[in-house]
mmCIF file of C-alpha atoms in Angstrom:
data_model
loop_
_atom_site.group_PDB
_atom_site.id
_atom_site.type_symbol
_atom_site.label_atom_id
_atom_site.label_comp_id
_atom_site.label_asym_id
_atom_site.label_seq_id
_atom_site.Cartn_x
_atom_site.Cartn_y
_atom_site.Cartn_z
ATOM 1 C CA UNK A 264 -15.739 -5.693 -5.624
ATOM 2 C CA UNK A 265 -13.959 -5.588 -2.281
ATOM 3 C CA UNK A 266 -9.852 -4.379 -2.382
ATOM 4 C CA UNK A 267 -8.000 -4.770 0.070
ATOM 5 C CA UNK A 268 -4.096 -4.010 0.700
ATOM 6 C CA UNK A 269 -1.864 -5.271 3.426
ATOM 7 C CA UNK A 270 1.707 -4.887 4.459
ATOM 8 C CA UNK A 271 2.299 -8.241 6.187
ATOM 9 C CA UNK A 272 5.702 -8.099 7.083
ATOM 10 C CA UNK A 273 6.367 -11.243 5.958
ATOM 11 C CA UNK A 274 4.161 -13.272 4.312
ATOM 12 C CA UNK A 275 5.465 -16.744 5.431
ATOM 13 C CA UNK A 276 4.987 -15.584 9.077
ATOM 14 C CA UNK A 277 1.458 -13.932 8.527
ATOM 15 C CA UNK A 278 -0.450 -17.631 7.535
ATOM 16 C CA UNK A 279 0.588 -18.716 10.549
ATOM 17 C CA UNK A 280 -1.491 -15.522 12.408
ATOM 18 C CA UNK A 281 -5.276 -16.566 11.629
ATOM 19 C CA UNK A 282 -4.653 -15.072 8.426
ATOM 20 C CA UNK A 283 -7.476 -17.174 6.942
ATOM 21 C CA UNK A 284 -9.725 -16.401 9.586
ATOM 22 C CA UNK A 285 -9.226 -12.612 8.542
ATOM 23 C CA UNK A 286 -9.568 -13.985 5.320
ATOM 24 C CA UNK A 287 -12.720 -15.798 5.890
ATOM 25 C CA UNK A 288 -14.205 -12.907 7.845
ATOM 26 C CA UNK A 289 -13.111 -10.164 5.400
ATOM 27 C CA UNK A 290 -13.663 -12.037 2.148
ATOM 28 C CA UNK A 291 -11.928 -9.880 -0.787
ATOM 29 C CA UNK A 292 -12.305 -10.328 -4.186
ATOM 30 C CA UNK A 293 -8.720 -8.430 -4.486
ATOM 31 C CA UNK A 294 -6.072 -8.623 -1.928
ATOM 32 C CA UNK A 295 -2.731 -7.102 -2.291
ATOM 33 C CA UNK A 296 0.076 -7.431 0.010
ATOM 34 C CA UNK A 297 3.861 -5.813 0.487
ATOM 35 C CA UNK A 298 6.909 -6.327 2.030
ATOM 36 C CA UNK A 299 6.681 -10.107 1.430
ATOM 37 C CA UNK A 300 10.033 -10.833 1.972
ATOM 38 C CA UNK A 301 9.435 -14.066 -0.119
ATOM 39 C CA UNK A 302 10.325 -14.944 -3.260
ATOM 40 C CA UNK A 303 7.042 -15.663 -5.982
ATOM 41 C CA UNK A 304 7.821 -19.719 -5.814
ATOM 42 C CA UNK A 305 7.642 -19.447 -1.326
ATOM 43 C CA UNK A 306 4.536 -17.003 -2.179
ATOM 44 C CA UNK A 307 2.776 -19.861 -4.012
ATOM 45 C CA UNK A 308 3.673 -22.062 -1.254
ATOM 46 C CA UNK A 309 2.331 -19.834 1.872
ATOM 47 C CA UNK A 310 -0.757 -18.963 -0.276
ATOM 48 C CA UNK A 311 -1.731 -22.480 -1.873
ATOM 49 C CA UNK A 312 -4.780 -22.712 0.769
ATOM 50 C CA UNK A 313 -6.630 -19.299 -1.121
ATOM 51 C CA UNK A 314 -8.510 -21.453 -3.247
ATOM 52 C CA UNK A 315 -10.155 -19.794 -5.865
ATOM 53 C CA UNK A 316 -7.825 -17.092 -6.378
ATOM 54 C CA UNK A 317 -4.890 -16.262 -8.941
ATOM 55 C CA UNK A 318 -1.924 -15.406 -7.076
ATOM 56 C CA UNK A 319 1.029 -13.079 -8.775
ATOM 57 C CA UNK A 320 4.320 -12.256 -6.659
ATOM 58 C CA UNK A 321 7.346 -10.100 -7.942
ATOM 59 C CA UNK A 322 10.481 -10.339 -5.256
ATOM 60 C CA UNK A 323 13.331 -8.169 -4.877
ATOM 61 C CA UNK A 324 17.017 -9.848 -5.370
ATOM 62 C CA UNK A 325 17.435 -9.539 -2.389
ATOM 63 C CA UNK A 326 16.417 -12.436 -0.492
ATOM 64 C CA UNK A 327 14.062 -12.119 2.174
ATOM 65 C CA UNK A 328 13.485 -8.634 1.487
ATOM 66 C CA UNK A 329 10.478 -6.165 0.161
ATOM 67 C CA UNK A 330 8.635 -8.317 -2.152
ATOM 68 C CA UNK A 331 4.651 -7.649 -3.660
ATOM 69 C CA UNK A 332 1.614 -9.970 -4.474
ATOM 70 C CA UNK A 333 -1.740 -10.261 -5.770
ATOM 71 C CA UNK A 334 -4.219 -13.087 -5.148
ATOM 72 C CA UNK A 335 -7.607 -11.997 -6.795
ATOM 73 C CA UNK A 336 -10.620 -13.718 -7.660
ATOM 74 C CA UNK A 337 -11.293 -11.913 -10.862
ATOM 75 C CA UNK A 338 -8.897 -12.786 -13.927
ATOM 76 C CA UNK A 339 -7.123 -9.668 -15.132
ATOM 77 C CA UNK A 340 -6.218 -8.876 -18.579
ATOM 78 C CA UNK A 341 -2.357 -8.401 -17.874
ATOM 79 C CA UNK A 342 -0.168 -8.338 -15.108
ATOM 80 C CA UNK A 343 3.201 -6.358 -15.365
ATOM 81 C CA UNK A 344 6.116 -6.122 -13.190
ATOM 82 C CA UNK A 345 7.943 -3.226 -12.091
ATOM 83 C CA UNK A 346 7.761 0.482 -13.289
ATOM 84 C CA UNK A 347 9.940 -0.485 -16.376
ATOM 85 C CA UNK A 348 13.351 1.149 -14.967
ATOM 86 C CA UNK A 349 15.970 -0.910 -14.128
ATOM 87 C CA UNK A 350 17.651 1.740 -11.428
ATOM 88 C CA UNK A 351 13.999 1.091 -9.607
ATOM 89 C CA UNK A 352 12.841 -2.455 -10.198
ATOM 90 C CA UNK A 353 15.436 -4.906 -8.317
ATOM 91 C CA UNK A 354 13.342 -4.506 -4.563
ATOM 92 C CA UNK A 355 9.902 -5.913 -6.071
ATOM 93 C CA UNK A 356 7.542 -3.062 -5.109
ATOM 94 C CA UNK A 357 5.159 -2.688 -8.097
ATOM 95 C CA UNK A 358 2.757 -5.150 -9.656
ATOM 96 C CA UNK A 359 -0.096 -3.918 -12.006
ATOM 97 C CA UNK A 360 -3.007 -6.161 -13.218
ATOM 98 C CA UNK A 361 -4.595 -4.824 -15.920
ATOM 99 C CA UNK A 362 -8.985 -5.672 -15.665
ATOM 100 C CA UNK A 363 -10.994 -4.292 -18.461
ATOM 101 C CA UNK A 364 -11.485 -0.425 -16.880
ATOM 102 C CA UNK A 365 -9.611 -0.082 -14.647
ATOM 103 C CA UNK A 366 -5.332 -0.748 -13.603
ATOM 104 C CA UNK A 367 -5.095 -1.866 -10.035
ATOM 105 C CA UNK A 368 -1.431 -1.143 -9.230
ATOM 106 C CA UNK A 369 0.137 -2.542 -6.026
ATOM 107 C CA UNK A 370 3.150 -0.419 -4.564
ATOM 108 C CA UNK A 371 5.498 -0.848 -1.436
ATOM 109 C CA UNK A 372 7.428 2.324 -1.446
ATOM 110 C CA UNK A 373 10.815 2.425 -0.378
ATOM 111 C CA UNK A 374 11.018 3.784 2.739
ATOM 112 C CA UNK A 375 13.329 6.651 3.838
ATOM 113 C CA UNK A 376 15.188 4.738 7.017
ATOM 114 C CA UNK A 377 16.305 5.299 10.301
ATOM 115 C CA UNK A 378 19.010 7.655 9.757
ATOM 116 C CA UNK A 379 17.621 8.956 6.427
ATOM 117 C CA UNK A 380 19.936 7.331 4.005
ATOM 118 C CA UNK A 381 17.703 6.812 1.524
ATOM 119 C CA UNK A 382 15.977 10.259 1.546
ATOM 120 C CA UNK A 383 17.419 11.289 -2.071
ATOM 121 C CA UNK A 384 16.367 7.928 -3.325
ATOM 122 C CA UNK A 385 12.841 8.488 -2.099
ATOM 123 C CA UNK A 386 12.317 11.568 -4.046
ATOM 124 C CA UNK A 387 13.904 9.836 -7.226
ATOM 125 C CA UNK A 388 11.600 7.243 -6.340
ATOM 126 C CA UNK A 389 8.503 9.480 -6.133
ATOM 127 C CA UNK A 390 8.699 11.187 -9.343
ATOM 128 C CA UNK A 391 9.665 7.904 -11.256
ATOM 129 C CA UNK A 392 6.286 6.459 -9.709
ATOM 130 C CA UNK A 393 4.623 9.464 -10.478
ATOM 131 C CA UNK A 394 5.439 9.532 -13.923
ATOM 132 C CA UNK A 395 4.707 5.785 -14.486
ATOM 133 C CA UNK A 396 1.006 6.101 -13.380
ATOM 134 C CA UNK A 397 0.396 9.249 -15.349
ATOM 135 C CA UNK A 398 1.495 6.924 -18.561
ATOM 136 C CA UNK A 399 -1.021 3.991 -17.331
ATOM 137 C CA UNK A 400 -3.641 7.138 -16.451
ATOM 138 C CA UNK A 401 -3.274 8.051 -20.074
ATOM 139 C CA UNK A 402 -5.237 4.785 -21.089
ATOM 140 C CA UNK A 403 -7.540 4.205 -18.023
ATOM 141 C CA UNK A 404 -8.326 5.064 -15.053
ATOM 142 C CA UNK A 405 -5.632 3.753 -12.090
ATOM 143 C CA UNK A 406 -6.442 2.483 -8.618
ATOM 144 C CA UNK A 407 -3.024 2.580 -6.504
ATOM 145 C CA UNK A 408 -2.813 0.860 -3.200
ATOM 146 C CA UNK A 409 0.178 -0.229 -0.610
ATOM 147 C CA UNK A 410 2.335 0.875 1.606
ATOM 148 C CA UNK A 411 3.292 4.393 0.940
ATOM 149 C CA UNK A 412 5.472 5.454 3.872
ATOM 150 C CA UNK A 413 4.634 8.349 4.381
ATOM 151 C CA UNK A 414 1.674 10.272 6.557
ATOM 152 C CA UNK A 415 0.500 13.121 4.579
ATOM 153 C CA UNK A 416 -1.109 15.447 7.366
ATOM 154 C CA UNK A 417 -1.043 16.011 10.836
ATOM 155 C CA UNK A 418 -3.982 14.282 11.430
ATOM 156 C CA UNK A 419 -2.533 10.963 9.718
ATOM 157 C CA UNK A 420 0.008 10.422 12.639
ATOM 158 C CA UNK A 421 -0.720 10.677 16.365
ATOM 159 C CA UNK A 422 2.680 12.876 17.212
ATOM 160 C CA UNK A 423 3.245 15.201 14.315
ATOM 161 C CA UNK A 424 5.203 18.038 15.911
ATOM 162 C CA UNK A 425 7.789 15.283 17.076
ATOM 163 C CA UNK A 426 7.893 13.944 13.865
ATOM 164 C CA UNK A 427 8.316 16.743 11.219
ATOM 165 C CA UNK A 428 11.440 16.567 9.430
ATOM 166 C CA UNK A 429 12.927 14.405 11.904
ATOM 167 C CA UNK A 430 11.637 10.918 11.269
ATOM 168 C CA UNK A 431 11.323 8.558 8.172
ATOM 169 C CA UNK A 432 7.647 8.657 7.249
ATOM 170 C CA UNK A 433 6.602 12.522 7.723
ATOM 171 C CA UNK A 434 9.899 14.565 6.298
ATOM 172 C CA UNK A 435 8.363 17.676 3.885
ATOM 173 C CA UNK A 436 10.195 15.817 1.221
ATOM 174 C CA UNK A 437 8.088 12.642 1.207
ATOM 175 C CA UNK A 438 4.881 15.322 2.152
ATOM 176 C CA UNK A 439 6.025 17.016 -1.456
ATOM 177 C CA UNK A 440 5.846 13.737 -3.568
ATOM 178 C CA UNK A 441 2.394 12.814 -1.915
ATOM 179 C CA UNK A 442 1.230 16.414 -2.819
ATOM 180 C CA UNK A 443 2.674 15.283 -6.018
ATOM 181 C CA UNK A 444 -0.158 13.049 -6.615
ATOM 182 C CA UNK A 445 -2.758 14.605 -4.901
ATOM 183 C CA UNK A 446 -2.357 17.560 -7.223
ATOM 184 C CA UNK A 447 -1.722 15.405 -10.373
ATOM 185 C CA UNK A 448 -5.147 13.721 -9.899
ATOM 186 C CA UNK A 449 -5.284 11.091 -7.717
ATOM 187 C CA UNK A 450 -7.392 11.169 -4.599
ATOM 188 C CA UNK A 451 -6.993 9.770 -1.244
ATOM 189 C CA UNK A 452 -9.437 7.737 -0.833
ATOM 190 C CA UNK A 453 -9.714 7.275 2.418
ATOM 191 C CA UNK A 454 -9.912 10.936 2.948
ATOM 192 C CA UNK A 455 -12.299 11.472 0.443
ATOM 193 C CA UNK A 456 -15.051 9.896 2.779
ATOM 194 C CA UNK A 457 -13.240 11.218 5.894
ATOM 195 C CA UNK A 458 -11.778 14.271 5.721
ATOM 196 C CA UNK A 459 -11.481 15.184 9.495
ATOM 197 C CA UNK A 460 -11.352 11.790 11.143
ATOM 198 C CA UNK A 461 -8.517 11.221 13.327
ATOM 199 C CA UNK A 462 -6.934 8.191 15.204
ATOM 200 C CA UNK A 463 -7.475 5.835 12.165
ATOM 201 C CA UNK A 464 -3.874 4.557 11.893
ATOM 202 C CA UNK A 465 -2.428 1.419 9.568
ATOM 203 C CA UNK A 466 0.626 0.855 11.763
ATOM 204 C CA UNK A 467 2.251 1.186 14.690
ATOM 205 C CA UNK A 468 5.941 0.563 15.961
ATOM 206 C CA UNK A 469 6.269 -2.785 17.966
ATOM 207 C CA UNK A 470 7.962 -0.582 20.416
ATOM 208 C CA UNK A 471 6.684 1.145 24.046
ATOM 209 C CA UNK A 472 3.156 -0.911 23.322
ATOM 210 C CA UNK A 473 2.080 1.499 20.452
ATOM 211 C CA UNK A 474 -0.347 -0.205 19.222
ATOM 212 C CA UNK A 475 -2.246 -0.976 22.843
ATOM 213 C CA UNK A 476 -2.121 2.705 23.002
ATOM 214 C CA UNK A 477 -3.225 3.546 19.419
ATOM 215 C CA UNK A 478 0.562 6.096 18.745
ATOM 216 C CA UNK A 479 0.012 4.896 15.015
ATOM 217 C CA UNK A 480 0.527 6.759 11.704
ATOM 218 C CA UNK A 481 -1.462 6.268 8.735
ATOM 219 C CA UNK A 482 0.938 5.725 6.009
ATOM 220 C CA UNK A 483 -1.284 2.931 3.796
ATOM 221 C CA UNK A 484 -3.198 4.403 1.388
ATOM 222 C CA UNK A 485 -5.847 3.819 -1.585
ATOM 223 C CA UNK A 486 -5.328 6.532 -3.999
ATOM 224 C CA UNK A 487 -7.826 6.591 -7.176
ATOM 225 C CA UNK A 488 -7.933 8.798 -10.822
ATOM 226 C CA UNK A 489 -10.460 11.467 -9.688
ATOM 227 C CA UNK A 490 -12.536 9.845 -12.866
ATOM 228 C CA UNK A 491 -12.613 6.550 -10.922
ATOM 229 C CA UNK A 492 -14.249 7.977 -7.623
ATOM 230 C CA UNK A 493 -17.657 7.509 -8.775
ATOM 231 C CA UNK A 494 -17.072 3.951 -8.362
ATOM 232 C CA UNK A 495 -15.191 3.936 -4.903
ATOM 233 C CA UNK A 496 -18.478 3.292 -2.528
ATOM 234 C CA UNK A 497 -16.500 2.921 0.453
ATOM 235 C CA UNK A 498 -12.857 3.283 1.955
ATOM 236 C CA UNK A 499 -11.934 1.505 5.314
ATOM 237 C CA UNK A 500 -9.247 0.681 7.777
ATOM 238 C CA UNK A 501 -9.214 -2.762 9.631
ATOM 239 C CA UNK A 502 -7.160 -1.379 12.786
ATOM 240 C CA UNK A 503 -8.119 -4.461 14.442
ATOM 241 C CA UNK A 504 -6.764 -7.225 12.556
ATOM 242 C CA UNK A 505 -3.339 -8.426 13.978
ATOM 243 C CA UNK A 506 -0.435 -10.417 12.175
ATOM 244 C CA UNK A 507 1.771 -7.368 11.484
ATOM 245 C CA UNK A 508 2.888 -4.083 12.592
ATOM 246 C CA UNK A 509 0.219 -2.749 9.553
ATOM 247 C CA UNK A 510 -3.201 -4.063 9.424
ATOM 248 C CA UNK A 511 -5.150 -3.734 5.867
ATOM 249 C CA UNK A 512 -7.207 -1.022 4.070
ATOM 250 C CA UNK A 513 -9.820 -1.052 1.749
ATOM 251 C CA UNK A 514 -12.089 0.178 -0.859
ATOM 252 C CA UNK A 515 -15.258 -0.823 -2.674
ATOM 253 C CA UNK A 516 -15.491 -0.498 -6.109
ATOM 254 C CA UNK A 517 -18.774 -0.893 -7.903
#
């Protein structure tokens, strides 16, 4: 079973990017995407060409903005929307299908902006999610994937000592709520297989031809219940698949 998550950055503007020769070549039974910006109606209509698979979209209120989906070839159980909190679910960013061993749950975390208004938010943010897959964790095993805005380590970012406490993305503060996780169980998949491996990025800013030059940060993420890692057989980064300023990541579950 191949997973795969993708920030599109719009998914009305992605299927017009060879987005079904990626999907063609790629081939997931599971693909889950963020920041949408579409609401689930303009998802159907984007998507309607992924025959065989069931799609599910939660938007924010706010039109054109955040958004989640799933499109996967294998029925779930259940799908839910949201973390259940009504302070945290009007942007879209969580969608959980429920399969018989297993919760896949699809996040876009809010990110921290420019000038760091949202910073406090982030943290609330953080714990809330925290606390909302420890609940699902108490039933079975979760498998968490999306954007997570944030790069954990130095090695996850190409200019760390610019970037420490000074830019959305790599302030201790989001650092703190991914060591939340870490230590509460989860692992990073990705760095599970690949401790040490550096330049593997999952976006880049469109600005000073970043991504030409490979100045990326690693901020998409597969995290998995440390009981589910048996099954995890592979974690990957498609750095060269264009449409957005993130290109997917992956797992394979067995």
């Amino acid at each position: 079973m191949k997973i795969v998550s993708w920030n599109v950055n719009g998914i009305r503007a992605v299927v017009k990017k060879d987005f079904y020769g990626f999907l063609d070549d790629c081939d997931p039974d599971v693909l889950c995407f963020q920041e949408t910006k579409a609401d689930p109606e303009q998802v159907q209509q984007a998507l309607g060409s992924m025959l065989g698979y069931e799609l599910y979209a939660h938007s924010a209120q706010r039109k054109g903005y955040s958004g989640t989906a799933i499109a996967t070839r294998v029925s779930p159980l259940a799908v839910h929307y949201g973390l259940g909190l009504a302070e945290h679910d009007t942007e879209g960013r969580v969608i959980t299908a429920e399969f018989p061993d297993f919760f896949l749950v699809d996040v876009y975390t809010p990110n921290s902006g420019a000038e760091l208004l949202r910073l406090d938010y982030r943290q609330q943010w953080d714990l809330a999610f925290y606390d909302f897959l420890k609940k699902l964790e108490a039933d079975k095993p979760v498998l968490v994937c999306g954007d997570m805005n944030v790069a954990h380590t130095d090695i996850d970012l190409a200019h760390p000592a610019a970037n420490y406490n000074k830019a959305a993305g790599y302030m201790q503060a989001e650092i703190d709520g991914m060591d939340r996780y870490l230590a509460g169980g989860l692992v990073d998949t990705f760095r599970y297989f690949y401790p040490d491996k550096r330049n593997e990025y999952s976006w880049w800013s469109y600005r000073g031809g970043a991504r030409s030059r490979n100045v990326g940060w690693r901020i998409d993420y597969f995290l998995a219940s440390r009981a589910f890692m048996p099954r995890i057989k592979e974690a990957f980064i498609l750095q060269q698949v264009l449409g957005s300023d993130h290109c997917p990541v992956g797992v394979v579950v067995e």
